[in-house]
Coordinates of C-alpha atoms in Angstrom, one line a residue:
M129 CA -5.1 -1.4 -39.1
K130 CA -4.2 -0.7 -36.3
R131 CA -1.6 -2.7 -34.2
Q132 CA -2.3 -2.2 -30.5
A133 CA -0.6 -3.5 -27.3
K134 CA -1.7 -3.2 -23.7
A135 CA 0.9 -2.0 -20.6
I136 CA 2.0 -5.5 -18.7
K137 CA 4.1 -3.3 -16.2
E138 CA 3.9 -0.3 -14.9
V139 CA 6.4 2.0 -17.9
P140 CA 8.9 4.1 -16.3
A141 CA 8.4 7.8 -17.6
I142 CA 11.6 7.8 -19.6
L143 CA 10.7 4.4 -22.2
S144 CA 6.8 6.0 -21.8
P145 CA 5.5 7.3 -25.5
T146 CA 3.8 10.5 -24.0
G147 CA 7.0 11.4 -21.6
A148 CA 4.8 9.9 -18.9
T149 CA 5.0 6.8 -16.6
L150 CA 2.7 4.7 -18.2
P151 CA 0.5 1.9 -15.9
V152 CA -0.5 -1.3 -16.4
G153 CA -3.6 -2.0 -19.2
T154 CA -2.4 1.7 -20.8
I155 CA -3.2 0.7 -24.4
I156 CA -0.3 2.3 -27.3
D157 CA -0.9 2.1 -30.6
Y158 CA 2.2 1.8 -32.6
W159 CA 3.4 1.6 -36.1
Q160 CA 5.6 -1.5 -36.6
A161 CA 8.2 -3.3 -33.9
R162 CA 11.8 -2.9 -34.4
F163 CA 14.8 -5.0 -33.4
R164 CA 17.1 -3.0 -31.3
N165 CA 19.4 -2.6 -29.1
G166 CA 19.3 -6.3 -28.8
E167 CA 15.0 -6.5 -27.7
W168 CA 12.7 -5.4 -29.8
H169 CA 10.3 -1.8 -29.2
Y170 CA 7.9 -0.9 -30.5
V171 CA 7.3 2.8 -33.4
L172 CA 5.1 4.7 -32.2
R173 CA 3.7 7.5 -34.6
N174 CA 2.9 11.9 -33.3
E175 CA -0.6 12.3 -34.9
T176 CA -0.1 15.7 -34.7
T177 CA 3.8 15.9 -35.4
G178 CA 4.6 12.5 -37.5
E179 CA 7.3 12.3 -34.6
K180 CA 8.4 8.8 -33.8
T181 CA 9.3 7.4 -30.4
T182 CA 10.1 3.7 -29.4
T183 CA 9.1 1.9 -27.1
P184 CA 10.5 -1.0 -25.7
C185 CA 8.5 -3.7 -26.4
I186 CA 8.8 -6.2 -23.0
F187 CA 6.5 -3.5 -21.2
F188 CA 3.6 -4.7 -23.0
D189 CA 1.3 -7.4 -25.2
D190 CA 0.5 -7.2 -28.4
L191 CA -3.1 -7.1 -28.3
E192 CA -4.0 -8.4 -31.9
G193 CA -5.0 -5.8 -34.7
V194 CA -7.9 -4.2 -34.8
E195 CA -9.7 -1.6 -37.0
A196 CA -8.6 1.8 -37.6

């Protein structure tokens, strides 16, 4: 089961999992959500490198799980 979230606000490049600004409507796949530094963050894993990054959840609306 893959978890997804859709951007409801433009995500600044410094907070983006890709390092580039994400426009409203962008859908991301995430691994899990964690409470960190006083707010919820999505943990994302790069499929190629396995490296993990985090992005604040406040920029996204969680979508229901979809089949991978």
